Amino acid sequence: MRNLINPFIKITVLAFYLVGCTAMAVAPPAETSDSKKKKAEETPEMVAEAKAKVFSRSDVSVANGEKRFNQTCVYCHGHQGSGGKARKLQGRDLDPDYLFKTITRGKKRGSLIMPPWKRSFNAEQRWELVTYILTLSEMK
Ligand code: HEC
C-alpha cells in the first residue's frame, strides 16, 4: 500500500508546484498595469491636441457631433438641443472650454443629473459634440 501512496503524493506535490510556477509566469508584473493606467490618462496636452484637430476640420466634426448628440444626448436635451429634461442649448453663448469640461465631468441641477461622458467618449469625440453645440447658438 505504501508504495502506491507515495508516488501519488509526489505527483500531487509536483502538480501544485507546477501550477504555482505557471500562475506566477502568467500574472502580469505590476509595472505593466501601471503603464497601462498612464496610457489611459488624459493629459491637458492630449485635450489641446484633440481640440486643434477637431476644430481644424469643423465640417466633419460638426456632422460627427450631431450624429452622436442624436444618439446619446437628445433624450434629455431635446431635438437640436431644444431642451426637455435639461436646459436648452439653443441660442446660448456658451464657451467651448466650458462645454468640454461640462460634457467631460457631467453636471447636476437640483434632482436632474447628467453623468460624466469621459468614459464613453474620447477627447476628440467630446470636442466634436462641442462643435455641434456651438452651431446651436444661432438658433432660438
Ligand atoms: C440623463 C439626461 C441627460 C443626458 C443623456 C445628457 N445630458 Fe447634458 N445635461 C443634463 C442635465 C440635467 C444638465 C444640467 C442641468 C441643465 O443644464 O439643465 C445637463 C447639462 C449639460 C450641459 C451644460 C449646459 C448649460 O447650460 O450649462 C451641456 C453642454 C450638456 N449637458 C451636454 C450634453 C451632451 C453633449 C450630452 C450627450 C453626450 C448630454 N448632455 C447628455 C442631462 C443630460
Coordinates of C-alpha atoms and ligand atoms in Angstrom, one line a residue:
M1 CA 0.0 0.0 0.0
R2 CA 2.8 2.4 0.9
N3 CA 4.3 2.0 -2.5
L4 CA 1.1 3.1 -4.1
I5 CA 0.5 6.2 -1.9
N6 CA 4.0 7.6 -2.0
P7 CA 4.2 8.2 -5.8
F8 CA 0.7 9.6 -5.7
I9 CA 1.7 12.2 -3.1
K10 CA 4.8 13.0 -5.0
I11 CA 2.8 13.7 -8.2
T12 CA 0.3 15.8 -6.3
V13 CA 3.1 18.0 -4.8
L14 CA 4.7 18.2 -8.2
A15 CA 1.4 19.3 -9.7
F16 CA 0.9 22.0 -7.2
Y17 CA 4.4 23.2 -7.7
L18 CA 3.9 23.4 -11.5
V19 CA 0.6 25.3 -11.1
G20 CA 2.2 27.8 -8.8
C21 CA 5.0 28.4 -11.3
T22 CA 2.6 28.8 -14.2
A23 CA 0.4 31.3 -12.2
M24 CA 3.5 33.4 -11.4
A25 CA 4.6 33.4 -15.0
V26 CA 1.1 34.3 -16.3
A27 CA 0.3 37.0 -13.8
P28 CA 1.3 40.4 -15.3
P29 CA 4.1 42.2 -13.4
A30 CA 2.9 45.3 -11.5
E31 CA 4.8 47.6 -13.9
T32 CA 2.7 46.7 -16.9
S33 CA -0.6 47.5 -15.3
D34 CA 0.9 50.8 -14.1
S35 CA 2.0 51.9 -17.6
K36 CA -1.4 50.9 -18.9
K37 CA -3.1 53.2 -16.4
K38 CA -0.8 56.1 -17.5
K39 CA -1.7 55.5 -21.2
A40 CA -5.4 55.8 -20.4
E41 CA -4.9 59.0 -18.5
E42 CA -5.9 62.2 -20.4
T43 CA -3.3 64.9 -20.2
P44 CA -4.1 68.6 -20.9
E45 CA -1.7 68.3 -23.9
M46 CA -3.8 65.5 -25.3
V47 CA -7.0 67.5 -24.8
A48 CA -5.5 70.6 -26.6
E49 CA -4.2 68.4 -29.4
A50 CA -7.7 66.9 -29.9
K51 CA -9.3 70.3 -29.8
A52 CA -6.9 71.7 -32.5
K53 CA -7.6 68.6 -34.7
V54 CA -11.4 68.7 -34.3
F55 CA -11.7 72.5 -34.9
S56 CA -9.4 72.3 -38.0
R57 CA -11.9 70.1 -39.8
S58 CA -15.1 71.6 -38.4
D59 CA -17.5 70.4 -41.1
V60 CA -16.7 66.8 -40.4
S61 CA -16.6 67.4 -36.6
V62 CA -20.0 69.1 -36.5
A63 CA -21.5 66.2 -38.5
N64 CA -20.0 63.6 -36.2
G65 CA -21.0 65.7 -33.2
E66 CA -24.6 65.9 -34.4
K67 CA -24.8 62.2 -35.0
R68 CA -23.5 61.4 -31.6
F69 CA -25.8 64.0 -30.0
N70 CA -28.8 62.5 -31.6
Q71 CA -27.8 59.1 -30.3
T72 CA -26.9 59.9 -26.8
C73 CA -27.9 63.4 -25.7
V74 CA -31.2 64.1 -27.4
Y75 CA -33.2 62.1 -24.9
C76 CA -32.5 64.8 -22.2
H77 CA -31.5 67.8 -24.3
G78 CA -34.2 67.6 -27.0
H79 CA -34.1 67.7 -30.8
Q80 CA -31.2 70.1 -31.8
G81 CA -30.8 71.0 -28.1
S82 CA -34.3 72.5 -27.8
G83 CA -34.5 71.3 -24.2
G84 CA -36.5 68.8 -22.2
K85 CA -35.1 67.2 -19.2
A86 CA -32.3 69.7 -19.3
R87 CA -31.9 73.4 -20.2
K88 CA -32.0 74.1 -23.8
L89 CA -28.7 74.5 -25.6
Q90 CA -30.0 76.7 -28.5
G91 CA -29.4 80.4 -28.7
R92 CA -26.8 80.3 -25.9
D93 CA -23.4 82.0 -25.9
L94 CA -21.5 79.0 -24.4
D95 CA -17.8 78.9 -24.1
P96 CA -16.1 75.9 -25.9
D97 CA -13.9 75.0 -22.9
Y98 CA -16.8 75.2 -20.5
L99 CA -18.8 72.9 -22.8
F100 CA -15.9 70.4 -23.0
K101 CA -15.4 70.4 -19.2
T102 CA -19.1 70.0 -18.6
I103 CA -19.5 67.1 -21.0
T104 CA -16.4 65.5 -19.5
R105 CA -17.4 65.8 -15.9
G106 CA -21.2 65.8 -16.1
K107 CA -23.5 68.3 -14.4
K108 CA -26.2 68.4 -11.8
R109 CA -29.1 70.9 -11.3
G110 CA -31.4 70.0 -8.4
S111 CA -32.5 66.5 -8.9
L112 CA -31.5 66.5 -12.6
I113 CA -28.3 64.8 -13.2
M114 CA -26.1 64.4 -16.3
P115 CA -23.5 61.7 -15.9
P116 CA -19.9 62.4 -16.9
W117 CA -19.1 61.3 -20.5
K118 CA -15.3 60.9 -20.2
R119 CA -15.5 57.1 -20.1
S120 CA -17.9 56.9 -23.0
F121 CA -16.2 59.3 -25.4
N122 CA -12.6 60.2 -26.0
A123 CA -11.4 63.8 -26.2
E124 CA -11.9 64.1 -29.9
Q125 CA -15.5 62.8 -29.7
R126 CA -16.3 65.2 -26.9
W127 CA -14.8 68.2 -28.8
E128 CA -17.0 67.1 -31.8
L129 CA -20.0 67.4 -29.5
V130 CA -18.8 70.9 -28.6
T131 CA -18.5 72.0 -32.2
Y132 CA -22.1 70.8 -32.8
I133 CA -23.5 72.5 -29.7
L134 CA -21.8 75.8 -30.8
T135 CA -23.7 75.7 -34.1
L136 CA -26.9 75.8 -32.0
S137 CA -26.1 79.2 -30.6
E138 CA -27.6 80.8 -33.8
M139 CA -31.0 79.1 -33.1
K140 CA -33.7 80.4 -30.8
Ligands
HEC1 C1 -29.9 61.9 -18.4 C2 -30.1 63.1 -19.1 C3 -29.0 63.8 -19.8 C4 -28.3 63.3 -20.9 C5 -28.5 61.9 -21.6 C6 -27.4 64.3 -21.3 N1 -27.5 65.4 -20.5 FE1 -26.4 67.1 -20.7 N2 -27.4 67.8 -19.0 C7 -28.3 67.2 -18.3 C8 -28.6 67.9 -17.1 C9 -29.6 67.5 -16.0 C10 -27.8 69.1 -17.1 C11 -27.6 70.1 -16.0 C12 -28.8 71.0 -15.9 C13 -29.1 71.8 -17.0 O1 -28.2 72.4 -17.6 O2 -30.3 71.8 -17.4 C14 -27.0 69.0 -18.3 C15 -26.1 69.9 -18.8 C16 -25.4 69.9 -19.9 C17 -24.6 71.0 -20.4 C18 -24.4 72.3 -19.8 C19 -25.5 73.2 -20.2 C20 -25.5 74.5 -19.5 O3 -26.5 75.2 -19.7 O4 -24.6 74.9 -18.8 C21 -24.1 70.5 -21.6 C22 -23.2 71.3 -22.5 C23 -24.6 69.2 -21.9 N3 -25.4 68.9 -20.8 C24 -24.3 68.4 -22.9 C25 -24.7 67.1 -23.1 C26 -24.2 66.2 -24.1 C27 -23.2 66.6 -25.2 C28 -24.8 65.0 -23.9 C29 -24.6 63.8 -24.7 C30 -23.3 63.2 -24.8 C31 -25.7 65.1 -22.8 N4 -25.5 66.4 -22.3 C32 -26.5 64.1 -22.3 C33 -28.9 66.0 -18.6 C34 -28.5 65.1 -19.6

